[in-house]
Amino acid sequence: MHTGKWWWTVQKQLEAIRPGATVLPVIISSDKTQVTLFRNKSAYPVYLTIGNLPKSIRQKPGRQGQILLAYLPTSRLEHIPNKSARRRTLTNLFHACMRALLEPLHCAGKDGVTMMSGDGVSRRCHPILASYIGDYPEQCLVTCTYNGDCPVCLCPHSDLESFPCPYPSRDFAASVEAARSVGSPDFNDACGDAHIKPVQHPFWKDLPHANIFQSMTVDVLHQLYQGVFKHLVAWLKEACGTEEIDARVARLPPNHSICVFYKGISNLSRVSGAEHRQISSFLLGVVIDMDLPGGREATNELVRACRALLDFMYMAQYPIHSSQTLSALAEALASFHENRQIFVTLGVRTGFNIPKFHSLVHYVNCIKLFGTTDNYSTETSERLHIDLAKDAYRATNHKDEYPQMTKWLEHREKIVRHADYISWRSQQIVVGPQPFAHSGGQDVVCKPPDLDAPLHVKMTRHPTRQSVALDDIISPSQYGARFFVPALARFVVRWRHPEYSSRLVEYHAHDILMPFNRLPVFHRIKFWNEHVYGKKTVDSIHVHPASTGSRSGEALVSARFDTALVRVRSTVPSTLPQSTRAEADGQSTPLDTRVVQVRVVFSLSKKSLDFFFPGMPQHQRPPAHLAYVEWFSKFGTSPDRNAKMYKVTRPSDHADRTAAILPVSLIERSVHLTPKWGGPVPREWSSDTVLERCSTFYVNPFKDLHTYFNVY
């Protein structure tokens, strides 16, 4: 958050008044949540954290970077018969509670308070409200704006579809003056002129150096996935037909980051944000080649609109932004508005006066003010509901629950502190007096995330199958590596003699004999970067035949041979032959890679290596893990004009395919391919067979954020 302009602006204001100030950006989040499946019991927790903590700590509930500040009243005040009066009373009750909670910020934010940080240095700290995290109804409640209007700018509900937005930001000073005129006969008129509700004593009117309208940060979960994308999916269902969409979704090939909905997506109910995130990873490939009333031009315009909106959603989630990425974010939004008329043409919309669509115009400015969107995501507060509301409620007897919930949480916090103290004392005994190392002795090193960080191959110590017959590797009903023997022979010759031409390699390959008839085989390749992502598996490739029952003979697990990106001109380990390094030299871009389907991952025994490479030093021999792959066509010079996706092809007949054996270290990541449907989907295709039956594919850039950033 310290990279945003807001922090430095407030710092300059404080320094001008009294030098030596330290800003504590206070981040508040509140959201009502259900704690029971029945009886409609709810809780209204308020959470607090500070922007001085790295976002990697604030995002993890286990690191205790957020605290439960209070439970707000959840009464519906049904004894008030008039609905308007009831809504006004509920709003005033909320602001009265929040005013009592944030009362200590008035003097502390203005005059400062001495605090000692983790490095043992005492500083004069000024806790100032920086961000208030909440969904759209919560933002309207906090800012006292009317439902349907924008809580950030003065755009009315009737003109939310205007782009670019011609309305200025809300005037905080005018709103404060209107709020302070409570009790006077002009109170309602003053609030009307300020475009806010006549709420008595809003909690933010006396907070120092705060602007509540500016503090309404954007929200990826509710605005993008549960808002904009939810609308997009509904429009596409109506425009393209649910049957065709479900048929295409059910026939997408599987992948590490792709959830295949075998029954389609049209019958899903109460779709969560996680499910919308999964659908967004393949939606564009489903829309391509869709038959629409307007013909090809209508399809192209629909694809451009979907692509622009997906580009905006993915770029908005970047953990690091620059002026170039913010410009690209604005261009993606402009591209959507240029093509949005297709939804009106197809008859699925009559206008776009939707608050969550309008909120997209504020993303660039919000990122400039408060940093990237993962600093203020409601996903964190949604996760905190489990630990600090739902679990706490389940620990009570469900009668007068709030005192019990707070007592239970207090006991848990004491247990955690005591466990940390025991760990610290144990450390003192073993290694002597040192600062306490949290999380199992790992030092907390806060570094900005890097989507450009390369992924490293991680293989298991032992193969999945110790001994697989060569006939099974070649058999179409098993691994299907039909040209395994000649491909391995060519690999051996090329490794021995990197200077040979292709003709000489083919000539000498006929003289290579196979000293084995069985090989150890691996069924999975994992990719991770421990320095950046820890021990999390960021990506993986599955390579295994179908698993059948011992008695019934039916397939229990379908065969899966994932597709991957292989470097053909990039930096590779120096242990490879010079020709291989020269071939793969250069910066890795889409044009420097090729798509392959991995059929077998295996290793050669020391005896086989001695037979193939007699007298060759150990460091010049091939690496331990090799892969048999089938090539797709090379990437074109540019992607598709509308979908901006690269197209690759290969023969559908196995006999016409080109295969090779290469080191596993040349595989960069898995890649998801979406078929080129060419109209209504062929009914004989399935998710398990589409890679074999289809011959033309698009490379899906939305598989995950890492792929989107690096491949396109």
XYZ file of C-alpha atoms in Angstrom:
712
model
C 0.000 0.000 0.000
C 2.958 2.331 0.532
C 3.455 2.508 -3.243
C 0.149 4.376 -3.655
C -0.235 8.140 -3.776
C -2.608 8.324 -0.800
C 0.043 7.354 1.754
C 2.543 9.930 0.525
C -0.069 12.659 0.319
C -1.095 12.109 3.941
C 2.564 11.890 4.969
C 3.229 15.331 3.476
C 0.187 16.784 5.250
C 1.353 15.464 8.614
C 4.943 16.576 8.050
C 3.746 20.080 7.233
C 1.976 20.248 10.601
C 4.589 18.521 12.742
C 7.639 16.675 11.355
C 8.473 13.137 12.396
C 5.114 11.488 11.815
C 4.534 7.844 10.888
C 1.329 7.019 9.047
C -0.673 3.974 10.131
C -3.193 3.345 7.323
C -6.210 1.798 9.032
C -8.134 -0.666 6.865
C -11.666 -1.475 8.037
C -13.888 -4.182 6.567
C -17.407 -5.173 7.533
C -19.918 -7.584 6.081
C -22.970 -9.360 7.403
C -22.788 -13.153 7.165
C -25.024 -16.122 7.902
C -23.823 -18.335 10.760
C -26.537 -20.992 10.443
C -28.036 -22.924 7.570
C -31.489 -22.563 9.110
C -33.256 -20.044 11.368
C -31.647 -17.194 9.399
C -29.168 -16.373 12.169
C -26.519 -13.839 11.151
C -23.507 -11.994 12.523
C -22.097 -8.604 11.560
C -18.347 -8.599 12.289
C -16.017 -5.630 11.781
C -12.341 -6.340 11.076
C -9.328 -4.076 11.341
C -5.794 -4.208 9.987
C -3.115 -1.688 9.066
C -1.400 -1.065 5.754
C 2.065 -1.192 7.358
C 1.821 -4.972 7.393
C 2.820 -6.606 4.096
C -0.160 -7.818 2.127
C 1.275 -11.342 2.153
C 0.660 -11.350 5.924
C -2.685 -9.544 5.855
C -4.071 -12.055 3.350
C -3.377 -15.075 5.559
C -5.720 -15.521 8.530
C -3.205 -17.802 10.209
C -0.710 -14.931 10.439
C -3.172 -12.929 12.564
C -2.680 -9.775 10.554
C -6.363 -8.891 11.017
C -8.275 -8.547 14.263
C -11.963 -8.712 15.080
C -12.961 -5.240 16.195
C -16.627 -5.804 17.123
C -19.918 -7.458 16.289
C -22.499 -4.951 15.094
C -26.218 -5.380 15.885
C -28.126 -7.562 13.430
C -31.640 -6.708 14.613
C -34.145 -5.992 11.836
C -36.180 -3.648 14.066
C -39.387 -5.257 12.879
C -41.322 -3.460 15.629
C -41.102 -0.318 13.453
C -44.003 -0.743 10.998
C -42.992 1.947 8.502
C -40.340 0.541 6.138
C -38.738 3.910 5.379
C -38.443 4.752 9.067
C -37.013 1.296 9.733
C -34.330 1.729 7.054
C -33.386 5.167 8.400
C -33.140 3.802 11.945
C -30.956 0.895 10.846
C -28.630 3.284 9.019
C -28.384 5.601 12.026
C -27.770 2.603 14.287
C -24.898 1.422 12.089
C -23.216 4.848 12.085
C -23.697 5.248 15.837
C -21.944 1.921 16.441
C -19.114 2.695 14.024
C -18.698 6.167 15.553
C -18.195 4.579 18.975
C -15.729 2.040 17.561
C -13.584 4.593 15.711
C -13.726 7.306 18.383
C -10.060 6.648 19.420
C -8.911 7.568 15.898
C -9.978 11.204 16.326
C -7.248 12.329 18.712
C -4.701 9.677 17.778
C -4.947 10.490 14.080
C -4.632 14.206 14.690
C -1.995 14.397 17.448
C -0.330 10.995 17.085
C 0.475 8.395 19.702
C 3.838 6.869 20.556
C 4.110 3.216 19.555
C 6.950 0.722 19.418
C 7.278 -1.315 16.215
C 8.748 -4.761 15.745
C 12.275 -3.400 15.310
C 12.169 -1.891 18.833
C 12.013 1.748 17.674
C 9.400 4.087 19.162
C 7.624 6.327 16.669
C 4.876 8.935 16.729
C 2.163 7.118 14.829
C -0.993 8.570 13.307
C -3.694 5.955 12.702
C -5.792 7.288 9.824
C -8.665 5.614 8.036
C -7.331 4.732 4.587
C -9.660 2.111 3.171
C -13.079 0.725 3.940
C -13.623 -2.698 2.352
C -17.134 -3.878 1.590
C -19.518 -4.925 -1.140
C -21.797 -2.443 -2.921
C -24.644 -2.387 -0.333
C -22.050 -1.918 2.403
C -20.428 0.956 0.503
C -23.782 2.703 0.097
C -24.454 2.230 3.816
C -21.063 3.599 4.841
C -21.041 6.615 2.504
C -24.744 7.431 3.070
C -25.361 7.369 -0.683
C -28.567 6.202 -2.299
C -28.802 2.649 -3.592
C -28.151 2.618 -7.339
C -25.818 5.630 -7.321
C -22.043 5.499 -7.378
C -20.509 5.817 -3.867
C -17.296 7.307 -5.311
C -18.422 9.899 -7.860
C -21.528 11.971 -8.513
C -22.753 9.819 -11.391
C -26.511 9.181 -10.957
C -28.103 5.814 -11.559
C -29.713 6.992 -14.792
C -26.321 7.663 -16.403
C -24.102 4.883 -15.067
C -23.458 3.567 -18.588
C -21.631 6.736 -19.662
C -18.051 6.143 -20.741
C -15.732 7.807 -20.086
C -17.389 9.000 -16.896
C -18.033 12.762 -17.123
C -18.848 13.225 -13.429
C -16.408 14.434 -10.749
C -15.647 12.705 -7.476
C -17.944 13.330 -4.542
C -17.222 16.449 -2.500
C -16.239 15.217 0.952
C -16.104 18.715 2.463
C -19.638 19.482 1.294
C -20.879 16.184 2.718
C -19.248 16.927 6.079
C -20.854 20.383 6.177
C -24.227 18.856 5.390
C -23.800 16.209 8.105
C -22.865 18.860 10.676
C -26.058 20.799 9.993
C -28.133 18.107 11.691
C -30.885 19.625 13.817
C -31.262 22.667 11.598
C -34.258 23.140 9.287
C -31.921 23.039 6.258
C -30.478 19.607 7.124
C -32.452 17.626 4.538
C -31.838 20.195 1.818
C -28.112 20.321 2.587
C -27.853 16.537 2.403
C -29.786 16.568 -0.856
C -27.378 19.132 -2.323
C -24.468 16.899 -1.239
C -26.197 13.841 -2.783
C -26.206 11.856 0.464
C -28.908 10.519 2.757
C -29.900 12.619 5.797
C -28.072 10.428 8.310
C -27.514 11.765 11.798
C -23.833 12.016 12.717
C -22.071 9.772 10.153
C -19.071 8.171 11.793
C -16.634 9.647 9.259
C -17.469 13.343 9.600
C -14.840 14.018 12.322
C -12.105 11.568 11.270
C -8.843 13.470 10.579
C -7.250 13.363 7.113
C -9.939 10.996 5.866
C -12.144 11.079 2.781
C -14.743 8.333 3.038
C -15.667 8.494 -0.654
C -12.046 8.078 -1.666
C -11.674 5.238 0.855
C -14.291 3.134 -0.959
C -11.835 0.814 -2.668
C -12.693 -1.484 -5.560
C -13.561 -5.115 -4.943
C -12.470 -7.926 -7.276
C -14.717 -10.565 -5.711
C -18.080 -8.784 -5.649
C -17.612 -6.263 -8.451
C -15.832 -8.464 -10.997
C -16.585 -12.135 -10.384
C -19.913 -11.847 -8.563
C -20.957 -8.771 -10.490
C -19.645 -8.030 -13.980
C -18.738 -11.607 -14.858
C -21.994 -12.948 -13.443
C -23.894 -10.611 -15.783
C -21.688 -11.629 -18.715
C -22.386 -15.339 -18.212
C -26.140 -14.697 -18.022
C -26.048 -12.658 -21.242
C -24.054 -15.322 -23.076
C -26.501 -18.025 -22.011
C -29.361 -16.019 -23.459
C -27.527 -15.018 -26.642
C -25.856 -18.347 -27.495
C -28.259 -20.848 -25.973
C -27.665 -22.932 -22.883
C -27.573 -26.258 -24.732
C -24.672 -25.315 -26.991
C -22.727 -23.641 -24.169
C -23.157 -26.676 -21.909
C -22.134 -29.032 -24.725
C -18.924 -27.091 -25.312
C -18.085 -26.710 -21.634
C -18.507 -30.458 -21.044
C -16.050 -31.229 -23.877
C -13.140 -29.059 -22.804
C -9.918 -30.980 -22.134
C -8.780 -31.140 -18.481
C -5.840 -29.205 -17.094
C -4.205 -28.435 -13.756
C -6.040 -25.098 -13.379
C -9.201 -25.976 -15.294
C -12.320 -27.359 -13.631
C -14.341 -29.319 -16.214
C -18.083 -28.963 -15.651
C -19.240 -32.253 -17.164
C -22.902 -31.235 -16.852
C -22.397 -27.711 -18.133
C -22.823 -24.420 -16.302
C -26.429 -23.441 -17.096
C -27.939 -25.495 -14.261
C -25.609 -24.225 -11.545
C -27.381 -22.491 -8.676
C -25.958 -20.077 -6.100
C -22.688 -19.889 -8.000
C -19.839 -18.817 -5.732
C -16.993 -16.478 -6.573
C -14.598 -19.428 -6.811
C -16.844 -21.102 -9.390
C -17.111 -17.897 -11.411
C -13.320 -17.684 -11.310
C -13.109 -21.228 -12.693
C -15.620 -20.462 -15.448
C -13.688 -17.330 -16.453
C -10.616 -19.463 -17.171
C -12.245 -21.063 -20.238
C -15.268 -18.926 -21.174
C -13.687 -17.177 -24.170
C -12.843 -20.485 -25.845
C -16.477 -21.546 -25.495
C -17.827 -18.454 -27.279
C -15.559 -18.707 -30.347
C -17.283 -19.901 -33.569
C -20.716 -19.593 -31.983
C -23.611 -19.391 -34.449
C -25.458 -16.091 -33.859
C -28.321 -14.370 -35.712
C -25.992 -11.640 -37.003
C -23.577 -14.082 -38.625
C -19.799 -14.015 -38.411
C -19.591 -10.263 -37.777
C -21.855 -10.565 -34.721
C -19.776 -13.483 -33.419
C -16.548 -11.517 -33.845
C -17.985 -8.508 -32.023
C -19.179 -10.716 -29.172
C -15.754 -12.343 -28.928
C -14.059 -8.928 -28.806
C -16.371 -7.760 -26.018
C -15.746 -10.910 -23.966
C -12.005 -10.762 -24.549
C -11.826 -7.129 -23.431
C -13.774 -7.812 -20.241
C -11.654 -10.853 -19.386
C -8.487 -8.852 -20.065
C -9.700 -6.214 -17.618
C -10.506 -8.812 -14.959
C -7.125 -10.509 -15.181
C -5.023 -7.352 -15.389
C -6.913 -5.868 -12.433
C -5.561 -8.740 -10.325
C -1.877 -8.174 -11.107
C 0.151 -8.122 -7.853
C 2.410 -5.432 -9.357
C 1.405 -2.587 -11.646
C 3.255 -0.094 -13.797
C 2.145 2.792 -15.963
C 2.096 0.388 -18.934
C -0.187 -2.151 -17.244
C -2.527 0.598 -16.036
C -2.718 1.951 -19.572
C -3.499 -1.553 -20.834
C -6.182 -1.850 -18.139
C -7.818 1.362 -19.327
C -7.572 0.248 -22.962
C -9.282 -3.059 -22.155
C -12.191 -1.212 -20.539
C -12.444 1.132 -23.522
C -12.454 -1.867 -25.880
C -15.362 -3.426 -23.987
C -17.421 -0.245 -24.230
C -16.681 -0.062 -27.965
C -18.121 -3.552 -28.479
C -20.801 -3.720 -25.780
C -23.555 -2.769 -28.230
C -23.572 -6.382 -29.474
C -25.536 -7.374 -26.364
C -28.209 -4.841 -27.287
C -28.179 -6.028 -30.908
C -28.701 -9.628 -29.789
C -31.602 -8.536 -27.603
C -30.163 -9.550 -24.234
C -29.750 -5.978 -22.907
C -31.419 -2.625 -23.330
C -28.845 -0.604 -21.384
C -25.876 -0.798 -19.040
C -26.922 1.309 -16.056
C -25.446 -1.237 -13.649
C -23.431 0.061 -10.648
C -20.867 -2.747 -10.787
C -20.139 -2.076 -14.464
C -19.754 1.619 -13.688
C -17.306 0.795 -10.864
C -14.782 -0.390 -13.463
C -13.964 3.217 -14.371
C -12.527 3.747 -10.858
C -10.048 0.853 -10.881
C -7.089 2.707 -12.363
C -7.401 5.631 -9.969
C -7.909 3.318 -6.973
C -4.769 1.350 -7.839
C -2.807 4.583 -8.125
C -4.060 5.712 -4.706
C -3.874 2.523 -2.636
C -1.770 0.040 -4.575
C -2.808 -3.219 -6.197
C -6.263 -4.706 -5.658
C -5.033 -7.556 -3.449
C -4.432 -4.936 -0.741
C -8.165 -4.461 -0.188
C -9.987 -7.569 -1.327
C -13.168 -8.771 0.358
C -11.948 -12.347 -0.127
C -9.917 -11.908 3.054
C -12.903 -10.828 5.131
C -15.023 -13.628 3.650
C -12.387 -16.083 4.839
C -12.236 -14.453 8.285
C -15.968 -15.098 8.708
C -15.186 -18.799 9.091
C -12.755 -18.397 11.994
C -14.187 -15.354 13.756
C -17.930 -15.747 13.217
C -19.124 -19.163 12.037
C -16.771 -21.330 14.143
C -17.282 -19.046 17.124
C -21.061 -19.389 16.847
C -20.842 -23.177 16.614
C -18.913 -23.203 19.891
C -21.842 -21.617 21.753
C -25.141 -23.027 22.982
C -26.925 -20.726 20.468
C -28.535 -18.680 23.257
C -27.253 -15.201 24.008
C -24.360 -16.148 21.771
C -22.277 -12.954 21.468
C -20.722 -13.002 24.985
C -19.896 -16.670 24.459
C -18.402 -16.022 21.019
C -16.128 -13.252 22.268
C -15.065 -15.332 25.263
C -14.266 -18.321 23.033
C -12.213 -16.145 20.662
C -10.367 -14.601 23.598
C -9.421 -18.056 24.865
C -8.181 -19.058 21.424
C -6.004 -15.951 21.166
C -4.474 -16.669 24.561
C -3.734 -20.253 23.513
C -1.994 -19.025 20.345
C 0.075 -16.498 22.294
C 1.023 -19.137 24.832
C 2.041 -21.541 22.054
C 4.229 -18.829 20.534
C 5.821 -18.203 23.927
C 6.559 -21.908 24.378
C 8.122 -22.042 20.912
C 10.239 -18.989 21.707
C 11.446 -20.481 25.003
C 12.276 -23.757 23.274
C 14.277 -21.825 20.710
C 16.218 -20.036 23.436
C 17.256 -23.379 24.914
C 18.373 -24.891 21.602
C 20.047 -22.009 19.743
C 20.442 -19.351 22.409
C 18.851 -15.886 22.690
C 17.489 -14.860 19.284
C 14.356 -13.119 17.979
C 11.415 -15.456 17.688
C 11.166 -17.045 14.235
C 7.524 -17.422 13.255
C 6.131 -20.240 11.086
C 8.493 -23.030 11.907
C 11.687 -21.029 11.974
C 11.271 -19.408 8.547
C 12.307 -15.778 8.423
C 9.607 -13.463 7.159
C 11.094 -11.796 4.089
C 8.588 -9.477 2.456
C 9.254 -9.193 -1.248
C 6.917 -8.030 -3.992
C 5.366 -10.951 -5.893
C 6.792 -11.635 -9.316
C 4.563 -13.116 -12.008
C 7.576 -13.153 -14.313
C 9.409 -15.587 -12.045
C 10.177 -18.839 -13.919
C 8.720 -22.133 -12.753
C 11.046 -25.021 -11.961
C 10.380 -28.680 -12.613
C 9.872 -30.825 -9.526
C 9.855 -34.594 -9.994
C 9.182 -37.277 -7.419
C 12.134 -39.201 -6.074
C 10.742 -42.536 -7.253
C 8.812 -43.263 -10.465
C 5.069 -43.865 -10.398
C 5.539 -47.237 -12.086
C 8.886 -48.912 -11.577
C 8.763 -51.080 -14.695
C 6.567 -50.584 -17.751
C 6.933 -52.837 -20.759
C 8.043 -51.198 -23.984
C 5.031 -52.711 -25.708
C 2.711 -50.899 -23.264
C 4.491 -47.603 -23.944
C 3.916 -48.035 -27.672
C 0.393 -49.511 -27.409
C -2.415 -47.100 -28.451
C -4.542 -48.435 -25.588
C -1.855 -47.545 -23.014
C 0.570 -44.631 -23.407
C 0.223 -44.382 -27.195
C 3.868 -43.433 -27.867
C 3.874 -45.126 -31.275
C 7.248 -43.801 -32.426
C 9.029 -44.171 -29.101
C 11.868 -46.390 -30.330
C 12.874 -44.336 -33.411
C 12.436 -41.084 -31.429
C 14.773 -42.350 -28.694
C 17.280 -43.484 -31.338
C 17.288 -40.026 -32.951
C 17.657 -38.423 -29.512
C 20.708 -40.553 -28.726
C 22.385 -39.820 -32.064
C 21.741 -36.085 -31.804
C 23.077 -35.999 -28.254
C 26.208 -37.885 -29.296
C 26.781 -35.802 -32.410
C 25.136 -32.383 -32.124
C 26.846 -31.307 -35.339
C 24.967 -33.864 -37.447
C 22.344 -32.683 -39.889
C 18.836 -34.084 -39.738
C 19.619 -36.424 -42.629
C 22.685 -37.854 -40.869
C 20.754 -38.225 -37.609
C 18.063 -40.197 -39.415
C 20.677 -42.363 -41.145
C 22.604 -43.308 -37.984
C 19.456 -43.766 -35.905
C 18.831 -47.088 -37.653
C 22.007 -48.459 -36.017
C 20.865 -47.759 -32.444
C 19.725 -50.797 -30.486
C 17.515 -50.738 -27.414
C 19.265 -52.451 -24.441
C 16.018 -52.715 -22.451
C 12.416 -53.794 -22.823
C 11.043 -52.078 -19.704
C 11.342 -48.526 -18.358
C 10.448 -46.602 -15.144
C 7.662 -44.121 -15.860
C 6.455 -40.978 -14.081
C 2.816 -39.882 -14.215
C 3.157 -36.268 -13.124
C 5.419 -33.263 -13.607
C 5.120 -30.530 -10.994
C 6.157 -26.904 -11.384
C 6.960 -24.589 -8.524
C 9.233 -21.760 -7.438
C 10.029 -22.127 -3.767
C 11.672 -18.706 -3.554
C 8.514 -16.915 -4.757
C 5.583 -19.241 -4.035
C 7.002 -21.455 -1.290
C 6.305 -25.168 -1.637
C 3.024 -24.618 -3.435
C 2.539 -26.539 -6.689
C 1.814 -23.715 -9.123
C 1.298 -25.958 -12.145
C 1.474 -29.629 -13.085
C 1.214 -31.990 -16.046
C -0.586 -35.337 -15.795
C 0.573 -38.184 -18.047
C -1.095 -41.534 -17.473
C -3.214 -44.127 -19.315
C -6.688 -45.179 -18.266
C -6.951 -47.123 -15.029
C -9.379 -50.053 -15.184
C -10.985 -52.172 -12.502
C -9.366 -55.551 -11.889
C -12.647 -57.432 -12.268
C -15.072 -55.321 -14.260
C -12.547 -53.982 -16.737
C -14.306 -50.611 -16.740
C -12.226 -47.428 -16.739
C -12.031 -46.063 -13.203
C -9.775 -43.139 -14.171
C -9.745 -41.836 -17.727
C -6.505 -41.533 -19.656
C -4.945 -38.092 -19.484
C -2.053 -36.770 -21.541
C -1.755 -33.046 -20.900
C -0.424 -30.456 -23.302
C 2.535 -28.254 -22.457
C 4.728 -25.412 -23.689
C 8.285 -26.377 -24.618
C 11.145 -23.940 -25.056
C 12.741 -24.069 -28.477
C 14.808 -20.871 -28.173
C 15.546 -20.067 -24.566
C 18.170 -20.376 -21.880
C 18.659 -23.996 -20.816
C 21.042 -25.724 -18.397
C 24.704 -25.643 -19.401
C 24.908 -29.431 -19.053
C 23.112 -29.829 -22.386
C 25.082 -30.130 -25.629
C 26.140 -26.915 -27.294
C 23.776 -27.362 -30.242
C 20.830 -27.858 -27.899
C 21.758 -24.719 -25.958
C 22.164 -22.736 -29.169
C 18.809 -23.947 -30.450
C 17.089 -22.856 -27.249
C 18.972 -19.591 -26.776
C 17.053 -16.325 -26.509
C 14.276 -14.669 -24.578
C 11.234 -16.851 -23.908
C 8.164 -15.516 -25.704
C 5.191 -17.312 -27.293
C 7.083 -17.435 -30.575
C 10.049 -19.066 -28.799
C 7.925 -21.965 -27.587
C 5.873 -24.750 -29.121
C 2.898 -26.702 -27.907
C 3.334 -30.429 -27.351
C 1.280 -33.253 -25.925
C 3.270 -35.235 -23.393
C 2.823 -38.988 -23.822
C 5.487 -40.550 -21.593
C 7.819 -39.245 -18.886
C 10.609 -41.715 -18.140
C 14.207 -42.060 -17.048
C 17.102 -44.168 -18.310
C 19.039 -46.408 -15.978
C 22.785 -46.042 -15.530
C 23.274 -49.246 -17.466
C 21.333 -47.875 -20.422
C 23.219 -44.578 -20.301
C 26.534 -46.467 -20.338
C 25.300 -48.384 -23.373
C 24.116 -45.309 -25.289
C 26.940 -42.931 -24.314
C 30.097 -44.969 -23.682
C 33.023 -42.886 -22.510
C 30.980 -39.672 -22.223
C 31.552 -37.798 -18.929
C 28.673 -37.816 -16.481
C 28.017 -34.076 -16.720
C 27.650 -34.268 -20.515
C 25.056 -37.020 -20.486
C 21.315 -36.362 -20.749
C 19.440 -35.316 -17.596
C 17.647 -37.837 -15.425
C 14.132 -37.237 -16.740
C 13.072 -37.356 -20.373
C 9.703 -36.945 -22.087
C 8.218 -38.327 -25.280
C 6.095 -35.590 -26.861
C 4.009 -35.081 -29.986
C 4.424 -31.714 -31.679
C 1.729 -29.245 -32.614
C 2.322 -26.671 -35.336
C 4.415 -23.578 -34.705
C 2.797 -20.380 -33.504
C 1.818 -17.872 -36.149
C 3.371 -14.436 -36.269
C 0.280 -12.957 -34.595
C -2.765 -14.259 -32.697
C -6.354 -14.254 -33.892
C -7.552 -10.694 -34.545
C -10.703 -10.922 -32.410
C -9.982 -13.478 -29.689
C -6.248 -12.609 -29.536
C -5.520 -16.308 -29.073
C -2.853 -18.250 -30.969
C -3.997 -21.131 -33.138
C -2.152 -24.474 -33.382
C -2.889 -27.592 -35.394
C -1.814 -31.201 -35.749
C -3.088 -34.222 -37.712
C -5.922 -36.118 -36.077
C -4.407 -39.376 -37.405
C -1.686 -40.699 -35.054
C 0.331 -42.045 -37.980
C 0.852 -38.532 -39.387
C 2.015 -36.895 -36.158
C 5.569 -35.772 -35.432
C 7.160 -36.939 -32.180
C 10.417 -36.371 -30.335
C 12.144 -37.052 -27.025
C 13.480 -34.103 -25.070
C 14.616 -33.276 -21.519
C 11.804 -32.486 -19.083
C 13.708 -29.333 -18.113
C 12.732 -27.802 -21.481
C 9.039 -27.910 -20.535
C 8.018 -24.494 -19.222
C 4.445 -25.075 -18.037
C 1.231 -26.825 -18.906
C -1.015 -25.197 -21.469
C -4.747 -25.491 -21.981
C -6.112 -25.891 -25.499
C -9.688 -25.125 -26.482
C -10.973 -26.784 -29.669
C -11.902 -24.791 -32.736
C -15.536 -25.793 -32.761
C -16.389 -24.678 -36.288
C -20.083 -24.469 -35.456
C -22.220 -26.815 -33.361
C -20.023 -29.129 -31.294
C -19.697 -32.696 -32.644
C -21.566 -34.966 -30.239
C -18.961 -37.751 -30.502
C -16.370 -35.528 -28.836
C -15.852 -35.773 -25.075
C -13.551 -34.171 -22.554
C -11.358 -37.288 -22.580
C -11.107 -37.653 -26.369
C -11.276 -34.105 -27.745
C -7.479 -33.785 -27.948
C -7.385 -36.873 -30.188
C -10.438 -36.142 -32.341
C -9.966 -32.432 -32.979
C -7.127 -31.141 -35.161
C -7.237 -27.354 -34.602
C -7.021 -25.621 -31.225
C -6.672 -22.211 -29.635
C -4.126 -21.687 -26.851
C -6.072 -20.515 -23.796
C -4.293 -17.558 -22.107
C -6.781 -17.407 -19.208
C -5.794 -20.756 -17.676
C -4.344 -18.912 -14.688
C -2.867 -15.523 -13.896
C 0.726 -16.758 -14.285
C 0.019 -18.061 -17.790
C -1.871 -14.906 -18.764
C 1.036 -12.702 -17.715
C 3.797 -14.764 -19.354
C 2.248 -16.219 -22.500
C 0.509 -13.062 -23.791
